């Protein structure tokens, strides 16, 4: 809902009853009796602390119309109204707001001090001890509780006055307690560092209210940190000092900072302060967030150690024998490069394998697993996403005789065992002191490993453990910072096998062939065929089967972006389901280069949600910010949440400690909205691996509709069908690698819709976005 659109209002009354209260989220529905002679009303919101029945409160908020419950007031902040009469004071004290004080004590307190009872408690609590039944300890306790309650309420009113919404205010209060007003006043920029959801801009607005000068050192430091954080989001592990300063100047000079000078000395001093404080590290003119610096240096060191380790599970002659036997057993003759990779995987502490689609990576992994087990080596298989792990598991199993035991594949996060409710410093149970229980760890889709996950993975390998990283270096790099696979390959100092041969079986897929063409700079759509020929058209049963096996790549020409969007909608809702028997929501994925524009994922999500999952009777929905989420929607998690709440299947409510085994939900995971509860204002999402996760108001920003997602976010996933609008967008996005990544996400059918010239532009642009990462050079330096 657009909160800015509705004016703030105030209501006042006595709490008659609490109709509903969730202690976890502090969401409550309260019945409020207004005086004089006005009808009671319903007030909903998050209350810290929860007012008690009998208490009189003043509530700031907005009127809203609930589809089922009608007109109600949505609270943003409230303040108790100090009662002025004996009855009021007694009612308040008896209401249960102070543990251990009930009606009897309340009566005695009022009998002793009359309507001044609250003042006495606040200013002279020793006097309470004179009341029968109240000793000095209880007197202190009553005074403290009342004081704390008052401070909490005042803090919330203060934060609300600064224009901070209830969610943010609660997070600030959680961080600073009742000291929040003092903390915010003293250093609003600290909020940008310490409170999720507050960025530099908002902190800067607050600072302006408190008249903190635009060239104050704290502002400069905050801008530095902000720029480093943004750089991380763009994928950089560090920034060169001069790039950092340039960006910081742009940030500082915006808004209220215009007209001020920010000389190098000033920025250098701020940088020095952050380095001294341990937040940043500077090495040879490269500025890192301290954690990334540690990840990069330790990762490089540990990888080289691995690369230097040598093993000999079998004598050479026996290894060759085993290789022969395995090929016979698994029914495949390995190509020379595959054979070389298997040998190295058995004998080296580290191996990197890269190759495009259909070059035999999975087959290779199947052999490595098979032989490792023959040699009695304990193997663990992992991939960065749940879907990729599932696929890996199936692929490795395929062709292996039934009687051979199978190896489980898991996500890398699961392999590292995410700790419930963990902070970022200790989010995994597996680490140097408690290594992964395997002697050979194989990670597929390794292009998706960012610097942090790669570090944690490598740090969690036991002293006798080997690592095989398998991936396709031509895919887009990881969503998180770094380009680990690319750096490893570029360093030239780690054992590497490049698979380049496209196997005949795979070459029957137009998708695979098309992907290789894109990479080689050849366009997949050629001048000549008319619209009708290139369009998806009714297919015979025979053609349907063929497409399923071989992978089909189609192009539909439509230069106008608006019409592209409508065409995508038509293909997803009608043509493809009819002609290929694919289910729109579960099997067809729309991928876009960008969120923006008429054929960007935001617009397409609105269009597709309307078409595939429209509002309907009995279908619960909730307004999340500007969007509606309703039961049955496809959604995606858009950041890592190590504290996600797993909902047990027996419906006993969310478990906070991850009793269900695995906790956490990660950037890029896709699921379906299972349940929407408009009263409790929570959404349950069933992820594709079966986990059910609860989202309350504080976590809504982690969810996006996923009928259409960006290619970046699609990495590691594969879909039976991919539909991609190919339109003109930001030049930096229009690259061959992006189109290649999109096309390789489709298994049976890929349909490109758009402008032929735009497709050519993508294919021609071979540039790879530069990421600041020193891993390759570091590896070379210490090798
Ligand atoms: N040595 C081989 N001889 C013959 N066919 C092979 C060989 N290795 C792999 N293939 C076949 O080539 C095809 C692609 O192999 P595989 O699935 O292992 O490649 P991949 O690199 O994992 O591909 P993708 O990334 O698309 O999953 C499969 O049909 C596989 O059976």
PDB file of N, CA and C in Angstrom, residues 177-259:
ATOM      1  N   UNK A 177      17.595  -0.534  21.925  1.00  0.00           N
ATOM      2  CA  UNK A 177      16.745  -0.499  23.117  1.00  0.00           C
ATOM      3  C   UNK A 177      16.189   0.897  23.332  1.00  0.00           C
ATOM      4  N   UNK A 178      15.952   1.236  24.604  1.00  0.00           N
ATOM      5  CA  UNK A 178      15.335   2.543  24.863  1.00  0.00           C
ATOM      6  C   UNK A 178      16.334   3.678  24.651  1.00  0.00           C
ATOM      7  N   UNK A 179      17.590   3.318  24.390  1.00  0.00           N
ATOM      8  CA  UNK A 179      18.586   4.351  24.081  1.00  0.00           C
ATOM      9  C   UNK A 179      18.451   4.845  22.638  1.00  0.00           C
ATOM     10  N   UNK A 180      17.483   4.296  21.922  1.00  0.00           N
ATOM     11  CA  UNK A 180      17.375   4.605  20.493  1.00  0.00           C
ATOM     12  C   UNK A 180      17.379   6.112  20.193  1.00  0.00           C
ATOM     13  N   UNK A 181      16.518   6.912  20.856  1.00  0.00           N
ATOM     14  CA  UNK A 181      16.534   8.352  20.505  1.00  0.00           C
ATOM     15  C   UNK A 181      17.920   8.970  20.672  1.00  0.00           C
ATOM     16  N   UNK A 182      18.593   8.639  21.787  1.00  0.00           N
ATOM     17  CA  UNK A 182      19.925   9.213  22.011  1.00  0.00           C
ATOM     18  C   UNK A 182      20.889   8.734  20.928  1.00  0.00           C
ATOM     19  N   UNK A 183      20.815   7.455  20.597  1.00  0.00           N
ATOM     20  CA  UNK A 183      21.736   6.895  19.600  1.00  0.00           C
ATOM     21  C   UNK A 183      21.497   7.536  18.233  1.00  0.00           C
ATOM     22  N   UNK A 184      20.242   7.690  17.870  1.00  0.00           N
ATOM     23  CA  UNK A 184      19.921   8.260  16.555  1.00  0.00           C
ATOM     24  C   UNK A 184      20.373   9.722  16.495  1.00  0.00           C
ATOM     25  N   UNK A 185      20.140  10.407  17.577  1.00  0.00           N
ATOM     26  CA  UNK A 185      20.524  11.822  17.610  1.00  0.00           C
ATOM     27  C   UNK A 185      22.048  11.970  17.540  1.00  0.00           C
ATOM     28  N   UNK A 186      22.742  11.122  18.296  1.00  0.00           N
ATOM     29  CA  UNK A 186      24.197  11.255  18.384  1.00  0.00           C
ATOM     30  C   UNK A 186      24.858  10.915  17.050  1.00  0.00           C
ATOM     31  N   UNK A 187      24.371   9.886  16.377  1.00  0.00           N
ATOM     32  CA  UNK A 187      25.047   9.469  15.153  1.00  0.00           C
ATOM     33  C   UNK A 187      24.081   8.756  14.204  1.00  0.00           C
ATOM     34  N   UNK A 188      23.305   9.534  13.484  1.00  0.00           N
ATOM     35  CA  UNK A 188      22.327   8.889  12.582  1.00  0.00           C
ATOM     36  C   UNK A 188      23.015   7.995  11.551  1.00  0.00           C
ATOM     37  N   UNK A 189      24.267   8.295  11.237  1.00  0.00           N
ATOM     38  CA  UNK A 189      24.955   7.507  10.211  1.00  0.00           C
ATOM     39  C   UNK A 189      25.251   6.085  10.689  1.00  0.00           C
ATOM     40  N   UNK A 190      25.320   5.932  12.016  1.00  0.00           N
ATOM     41  CA  UNK A 190      25.558   4.579  12.534  1.00  0.00           C
ATOM     42  C   UNK A 190      24.407   3.660  12.116  1.00  0.00           C
ATOM     43  N   UNK A 191      23.208   4.226  11.986  1.00  0.00           N
ATOM     44  CA  UNK A 191      22.049   3.425  11.580  1.00  0.00           C
ATOM     45  C   UNK A 191      22.285   2.755  10.240  1.00  0.00           C
ATOM     46  N   UNK A 192      22.926   3.514   9.358  1.00  0.00           N
ATOM     47  CA  UNK A 192      23.153   2.969   8.016  1.00  0.00           C
ATOM     48  C   UNK A 192      24.079   1.757   8.081  1.00  0.00           C
ATOM     49  N   UNK A 193      24.929   1.719   9.081  1.00  0.00           N
ATOM     50  CA  UNK A 193      25.835   0.584   9.231  1.00  0.00           C
ATOM     51  C   UNK A 193      25.183  -0.561   9.973  1.00  0.00           C
ATOM     52  N   UNK A 194      24.327  -0.204  10.927  1.00  0.00           N
ATOM     53  CA  UNK A 194      23.924  -1.216  11.900  1.00  0.00           C
ATOM     54  C   UNK A 194      22.491  -1.693  11.777  1.00  0.00           C
ATOM     55  N   UNK A 195      21.673  -0.976  11.040  1.00  0.00           N
ATOM     56  CA  UNK A 195      20.267  -1.392  10.971  1.00  0.00           C
ATOM     57  C   UNK A 195      19.899  -1.724   9.529  1.00  0.00           C
ATOM     58  N   UNK A 196      19.436  -2.937   9.348  1.00  0.00           N
ATOM     59  CA  UNK A 196      19.029  -3.407   8.037  1.00  0.00           C
ATOM     60  C   UNK A 196      17.874  -2.550   7.528  1.00  0.00           C
ATOM     61  N   UNK A 197      17.958  -2.086   6.309  1.00  0.00           N
ATOM     62  CA  UNK A 197      16.847  -1.312   5.748  1.00  0.00           C
ATOM     63  C   UNK A 197      17.096   0.184   5.793  1.00  0.00           C
ATOM     64  N   UNK A 198      18.147   0.621   6.498  1.00  0.00           N
ATOM     65  CA  UNK A 198      18.473   2.057   6.506  1.00  0.00           C
ATOM     66  C   UNK A 198      19.763   2.256   5.709  1.00  0.00           C
ATOM     67  N   UNK A 199      19.685   3.072   4.700  1.00  0.00           N
ATOM     68  CA  UNK A 199      20.852   3.319   3.857  1.00  0.00           C
ATOM     69  C   UNK A 199      21.385   4.725   4.104  1.00  0.00           C
ATOM     70  N   UNK A 200      22.383   5.070   3.317  1.00  0.00           N
ATOM     71  CA  UNK A 200      23.030   6.366   3.501  1.00  0.00           C
ATOM     72  C   UNK A 200      22.034   7.516   3.335  1.00  0.00           C
ATOM     73  N   UNK A 201      21.186   7.431   2.310  1.00  0.00           N
ATOM     74  CA  UNK A 201      20.290   8.554   2.019  1.00  0.00           C
ATOM     75  C   UNK A 201      19.372   8.864   3.199  1.00  0.00           C
ATOM     76  N   UNK A 202      18.798   7.817   3.767  1.00  0.00           N
ATOM     77  CA  UNK A 202      17.872   8.041   4.872  1.00  0.00           C
ATOM     78  C   UNK A 202      18.623   8.573   6.098  1.00  0.00           C
ATOM     79  N   UNK A 203      19.789   7.989   6.338  1.00  0.00           N
ATOM     80  CA  UNK A 203      20.603   8.457   7.467  1.00  0.00           C
ATOM     81  C   UNK A 203      20.979   9.922   7.252  1.00  0.00           C
ATOM     82  N   UNK A 204      21.258  10.261   6.003  1.00  0.00           N
ATOM     83  CA  UNK A 204      21.648  11.640   5.675  1.00  0.00           C
ATOM     84  C   UNK A 204      20.477  12.600   5.933  1.00  0.00           C
ATOM     85  N   UNK A 205      19.272  12.160   5.608  1.00  0.00           N
ATOM     86  CA  UNK A 205      18.092  12.987   5.893  1.00  0.00           C
ATOM     87  C   UNK A 205      17.954  13.230   7.388  1.00  0.00           C
ATOM     88  N   UNK A 206      18.158  12.171   8.158  1.00  0.00           N
ATOM     89  CA  UNK A 206      18.056  12.321   9.614  1.00  0.00           C
ATOM     90  C   UNK A 206      19.132  13.275  10.113  1.00  0.00           C
ATOM     91  N   UNK A 207      20.342  13.099   9.572  1.00  0.00           N
ATOM     92  CA  UNK A 207      21.458  13.941  10.010  1.00  0.00           C
ATOM     93  C   UNK A 207      21.171  15.413   9.742  1.00  0.00           C
ATOM     94  N   UNK A 208      20.489  15.674   8.648  1.00  0.00           N
ATOM     95  CA  UNK A 208      20.166  17.064   8.313  1.00  0.00           C
ATOM     96  C   UNK A 208      19.245  17.655   9.387  1.00  0.00           C
ATOM     97  N   UNK A 209      18.276  16.854   9.833  1.00  0.00           N
ATOM     98  CA  UNK A 209      17.384  17.330  10.894  1.00  0.00           C
ATOM     99  C   UNK A 209      18.154  17.677  12.150  1.00  0.00           C
ATOM    100  N   UNK A 210      19.210  16.895  12.421  1.00  0.00           N
ATOM    101  CA  UNK A 210      19.982  17.158  13.626  1.00  0.00           C
ATOM    102  C   UNK A 210      21.137  18.118  13.347  1.00  0.00           C
ATOM    103  N   UNK A 211      21.085  18.731  12.208  1.00  0.00           N
ATOM    104  CA  UNK A 211      22.053  19.760  11.832  1.00  0.00           C
ATOM    105  C   UNK A 211      23.505  19.286  11.898  1.00  0.00           C
ATOM    106  N   UNK A 212      23.729  18.088  11.411  1.00  0.00           N
ATOM    107  CA  UNK A 212      25.104  17.606  11.302  1.00  0.00           C
ATOM    108  C   UNK A 212      25.652  18.131   9.962  1.00  0.00           C
ATOM    109  N   UNK A 213      26.809  18.746  10.014  1.00  0.00           N
ATOM    110  CA  UNK A 213      27.330  19.454   8.831  1.00  0.00           C
ATOM    111  C   UNK A 213      27.594  18.499   7.666  1.00  0.00           C
ATOM    112  N   UNK A 214      27.365  18.980   6.437  1.00  0.00           N
ATOM    113  CA  UNK A 214      27.570  18.125   5.261  1.00  0.00           C
ATOM    114  C   UNK A 214      29.011  17.670   5.096  1.00  0.00           C
ATOM    115  N   UNK A 215      29.966  18.355   5.747  1.00  0.00           N
ATOM    116  CA  UNK A 215      31.346  17.891   5.611  1.00  0.00           C
ATOM    117  C   UNK A 215      31.867  17.317   6.925  1.00  0.00           C
ATOM    118  N   UNK A 216      30.936  16.874   7.792  1.00  0.00           N
ATOM    119  CA  UNK A 216      31.391  16.280   9.045  1.00  0.00           C
ATOM    120  C   UNK A 216      32.077  14.949   8.751  1.00  0.00           C
ATOM    121  N   UNK A 217      33.112  14.601   9.523  1.00  0.00           N
ATOM    122  CA  UNK A 217      33.836  13.350   9.256  1.00  0.00           C
ATOM    123  C   UNK A 217      32.920  12.135   9.253  1.00  0.00           C
ATOM    124  N   UNK A 218      31.914  12.114  10.124  1.00  0.00           N
ATOM    125  CA  UNK A 218      31.027  10.952  10.166  1.00  0.00           C
ATOM    126  C   UNK A 218      30.276  10.787   8.850  1.00  0.00           C
ATOM    127  N   UNK A 219      29.900  11.911   8.266  1.00  0.00           N
ATOM    128  CA  UNK A 219      29.158  11.832   6.998  1.00  0.00           C
ATOM    129  C   UNK A 219      30.065  11.240   5.921  1.00  0.00           C
ATOM    130  N   UNK A 220      31.319  11.685   5.930  1.00  0.00           N
ATOM    131  CA  UNK A 220      32.260  11.198   4.922  1.00  0.00           C
ATOM    132  C   UNK A 220      32.503   9.695   5.111  1.00  0.00           C
ATOM    133  N   UNK A 221      32.682   9.295   6.360  1.00  0.00           N
ATOM    134  CA  UNK A 221      32.889   7.866   6.622  1.00  0.00           C
ATOM    135  C   UNK A 221      31.686   7.041   6.179  1.00  0.00           C
ATOM    136  N   UNK A 222      30.493   7.568   6.489  1.00  0.00           N
ATOM    137  CA  UNK A 222      29.286   6.827   6.126  1.00  0.00           C
ATOM    138  C   UNK A 222      29.179   6.690   4.605  1.00  0.00           C
ATOM    139  N   UNK A 223      29.560   7.765   3.900  1.00  0.00           N
ATOM    140  CA  UNK A 223      29.498   7.709   2.434  1.00  0.00           C
ATOM    141  C   UNK A 223      30.498   6.684   1.899  1.00  0.00           C
ATOM    142  N   UNK A 224      31.663   6.635   2.514  1.00  0.00           N
ATOM    143  CA  UNK A 224      32.679   5.646   2.105  1.00  0.00           C
ATOM    144  C   UNK A 224      32.135   4.222   2.265  1.00  0.00           C
ATOM    145  N   UNK A 225      31.569   4.007   3.422  1.00  0.00           N
ATOM    146  CA  UNK A 225      31.046   2.676   3.702  1.00  0.00           C
ATOM    147  C   UNK A 225      29.919   2.328   2.733  1.00  0.00           C
ATOM    148  N   UNK A 226      29.065   3.307   2.494  1.00  0.00           N
ATOM    149  CA  UNK A 226      27.930   3.132   1.581  1.00  0.00           C
ATOM    150  C   UNK A 226      28.426   2.751   0.178  1.00  0.00           C
ATOM    151  N   UNK A 227      29.448   3.459  -0.287  1.00  0.00           N
ATOM    152  CA  UNK A 227      29.975   3.166  -1.623  1.00  0.00           C
ATOM    153  C   UNK A 227      30.590   1.759  -1.658  1.00  0.00           C
ATOM    154  N   UNK A 228      31.292   1.379  -0.599  1.00  0.00           N
ATOM    155  CA  UNK A 228      31.882   0.039  -0.566  1.00  0.00           C
ATOM    156  C   UNK A 228      30.794  -1.032  -0.568  1.00  0.00           C
ATOM    157  N   UNK A 229      29.726  -0.753   0.145  1.00  0.00           N
ATOM    158  CA  UNK A 229      28.631  -1.731   0.202  1.00  0.00           C
ATOM    159  C   UNK A 229      27.978  -1.881  -1.177  1.00  0.00           C
ATOM    160  N   UNK A 230      27.752  -0.738  -1.813  1.00  0.00           N
ATOM    161  CA  UNK A 230      27.165  -0.780  -3.165  1.00  0.00           C
ATOM    162  C   UNK A 230      28.078  -1.505  -4.143  1.00  0.00           C
ATOM    163  N   UNK A 231      29.394  -1.279  -3.996  1.00  0.00           N
ATOM    164  CA  UNK A 231      30.351  -1.934  -4.884  1.00  0.00           C
ATOM    165  C   UNK A 231      30.231  -3.450  -4.715  1.00  0.00           C
ATOM    166  N   UNK A 232      30.066  -3.896  -3.483  1.00  0.00           N
ATOM    167  CA  UNK A 232      29.880  -5.322  -3.215  1.00  0.00           C
ATOM    168  C   UNK A 232      28.633  -5.845  -3.907  1.00  0.00           C
ATOM    169  N   UNK A 233      27.583  -5.033  -3.869  1.00  0.00           N
ATOM    170  CA  UNK A 233      26.350  -5.462  -4.534  1.00  0.00           C
ATOM    171  C   UNK A 233      26.525  -5.540  -6.048  1.00  0.00           C
ATOM    172  N   UNK A 234      27.432  -4.718  -6.573  1.00  0.00           N
ATOM    173  CA  UNK A 234      27.709  -4.791  -8.017  1.00  0.00           C
ATOM    174  C   UNK A 234      28.638  -5.944  -8.355  1.00  0.00           C
ATOM    175  N   UNK A 235      29.216  -6.573  -7.341  1.00  0.00           N
ATOM    176  CA  UNK A 235      30.063  -7.729  -7.613  1.00  0.00           C
ATOM    177  C   UNK A 235      31.542  -7.500  -7.352  1.00  0.00           C
ATOM    178  N   UNK A 236      31.901  -6.275  -6.926  1.00  0.00           N
ATOM    179  CA  UNK A 236      33.324  -6.011  -6.691  1.00  0.00           C
ATOM    180  C   UNK A 236      33.762  -6.496  -5.312  1.00  0.00           C
ATOM    181  N   UNK A 237      34.974  -7.038  -5.271  1.00  0.00           N
ATOM    182  CA  UNK A 237      35.515  -7.467  -3.988  1.00  0.00           C
ATOM    183  C   UNK A 237      36.236  -6.285  -3.333  1.00  0.00           C
ATOM    184  N   UNK A 238      36.848  -5.448  -4.153  1.00  0.00           N
ATOM    185  CA  UNK A 238      37.509  -4.235  -3.633  1.00  0.00           C
ATOM    186  C   UNK A 238      37.247  -3.108  -4.612  1.00  0.00           C
ATOM    187  N   UNK A 239      37.636  -1.886  -4.235  1.00  0.00           N
ATOM    188  CA  UNK A 239      37.644  -0.773  -5.198  1.00  0.00           C
ATOM    189  C   UNK A 239      39.030  -0.137  -5.151  1.00  0.00           C
ATOM    190  N   UNK A 240      39.579   0.213  -6.308  1.00  0.00           N
ATOM    191  CA  UNK A 240      40.813   0.998  -6.275  1.00  0.00           C
ATOM    192  C   UNK A 240      40.519   2.331  -5.578  1.00  0.00           C
ATOM    193  N   UNK A 241      41.485   2.785  -4.815  1.00  0.00           N
ATOM    194  CA  UNK A 241      41.297   4.000  -4.017  1.00  0.00           C
ATOM    195  C   UNK A 241      40.730   5.167  -4.843  1.00  0.00           C
ATOM    196  N   UNK A 242      41.284   5.353  -6.050  1.00  0.00           N
ATOM    197  CA  UNK A 242      40.811   6.526  -6.820  1.00  0.00           C
ATOM    198  C   UNK A 242      39.367   6.343  -7.302  1.00  0.00           C
ATOM    199  N   UNK A 243      38.982   5.129  -7.617  1.00  0.00           N
ATOM    200  CA  UNK A 243      37.589   4.873  -8.020  1.00  0.00           C
ATOM    201  C   UNK A 243      36.671   5.110  -6.820  1.00  0.00           C
ATOM    202  N   UNK A 244      37.121   4.617  -5.678  1.00  0.00           N
ATOM    203  CA  UNK A 244      36.343   4.800  -4.450  1.00  0.00           C
ATOM    204  C   UNK A 244      36.121   6.287  -4.181  1.00  0.00           C
ATOM    205  N   UNK A 245      37.193   7.073  -4.243  1.00  0.00           N
ATOM    206  CA  UNK A 245      37.086   8.501  -3.938  1.00  0.00           C
ATOM    207  C   UNK A 245      36.161   9.205  -4.927  1.00  0.00           C
ATOM    208  N   UNK A 246      36.278   8.810  -6.167  1.00  0.00           N
ATOM    209  CA  UNK A 246      35.434   9.426  -7.184  1.00  0.00           C
ATOM    210  C   UNK A 246      33.951   9.162  -6.875  1.00  0.00           C
ATOM    211  N   UNK A 247      33.654   7.936  -6.535  1.00  0.00           N
ATOM    212  CA  UNK A 247      32.270   7.596  -6.235  1.00  0.00           C
ATOM    213  C   UNK A 247      31.786   8.265  -4.949  1.00  0.00           C
ATOM    214  N   UNK A 248      32.677   8.333  -3.960  1.00  0.00           N
ATOM    215  CA  UNK A 248      32.297   8.944  -2.688  1.00  0.00           C
ATOM    216  C   UNK A 248      31.991  10.425  -2.887  1.00  0.00           C
ATOM    217  N   UNK A 249      32.809  11.056  -3.728  1.00  0.00           N
ATOM    218  CA  UNK A 249      32.562  12.477  -3.995  1.00  0.00           C
ATOM    219  C   UNK A 249      31.183  12.692  -4.613  1.00  0.00           C
ATOM    220  N   UNK A 250      30.816  11.800  -5.496  1.00  0.00           N
ATOM    221  CA  UNK A 250      29.506  11.924  -6.150  1.00  0.00           C
ATOM    222  C   UNK A 250      28.391  11.778  -5.116  1.00  0.00           C
ATOM    223  N   UNK A 251      28.568  10.877  -4.172  1.00  0.00           N
ATOM    224  CA  UNK A 251      27.548  10.664  -3.144  1.00  0.00           C
ATOM    225  C   UNK A 251      27.473  11.871  -2.216  1.00  0.00           C
ATOM    226  N   UNK A 252      28.654  12.345  -1.762  1.00  0.00           N
ATOM    227  CA  UNK A 252      28.683  13.462  -0.814  1.00  0.00           C
ATOM    228  C   UNK A 252      28.160  14.750  -1.428  1.00  0.00           C
ATOM    229  N   UNK A 253      28.432  14.920  -2.701  1.00  0.00           N
ATOM    230  CA  UNK A 253      28.056  16.173  -3.364  1.00  0.00           C
ATOM    231  C   UNK A 253      26.587  16.209  -3.759  1.00  0.00           C
ATOM    232  N   UNK A 254      25.888  15.088  -3.562  1.00  0.00           N
ATOM    233  CA  UNK A 254      24.466  15.054  -3.893  1.00  0.00           C
ATOM    234  C   UNK A 254      23.663  15.690  -2.775  1.00  0.00           C
ATOM    235  N   UNK A 255      22.427  16.076  -3.080  1.00  0.00           N
ATOM    236  CA  UNK A 255      21.495  16.598  -2.081  1.00  0.00           C
ATOM    237  C   UNK A 255      22.078  17.742  -1.285  1.00  0.00           C
ATOM    238  N   UNK A 256      22.092  17.586   0.047  1.00  0.00           N
ATOM    239  CA  UNK A 256      22.492  18.699   0.906  1.00  0.00           C
ATOM    240  C   UNK A 256      24.000  18.965   0.880  1.00  0.00           C
ATOM    241  N   UNK A 257      24.739  18.071   0.201  1.00  0.00           N
ATOM    242  CA  UNK A 257      26.188  18.251   0.171  1.00  0.00           C
ATOM    243  C   UNK A 257      26.661  19.108  -0.992  1.00  0.00           C
ATOM    244  N   UNK A 258      25.730  19.530  -1.854  1.00  0.00           N
ATOM    245  CA  UNK A 258      26.120  20.299  -3.044  1.00  0.00           C
ATOM    246  C   UNK A 258      26.839  21.584  -2.631  1.00  0.00           C
ATOM    247  N   UNK A 259      27.832  21.944  -3.400  1.00  0.00           N
ATOM    248  CA  UNK A 259      28.522  23.205  -3.138  1.00  0.00           C
ATOM    249  C   UNK A 259      29.663  23.079  -2.143  1.00  0.00           C
TER     250      UNK A 259
END
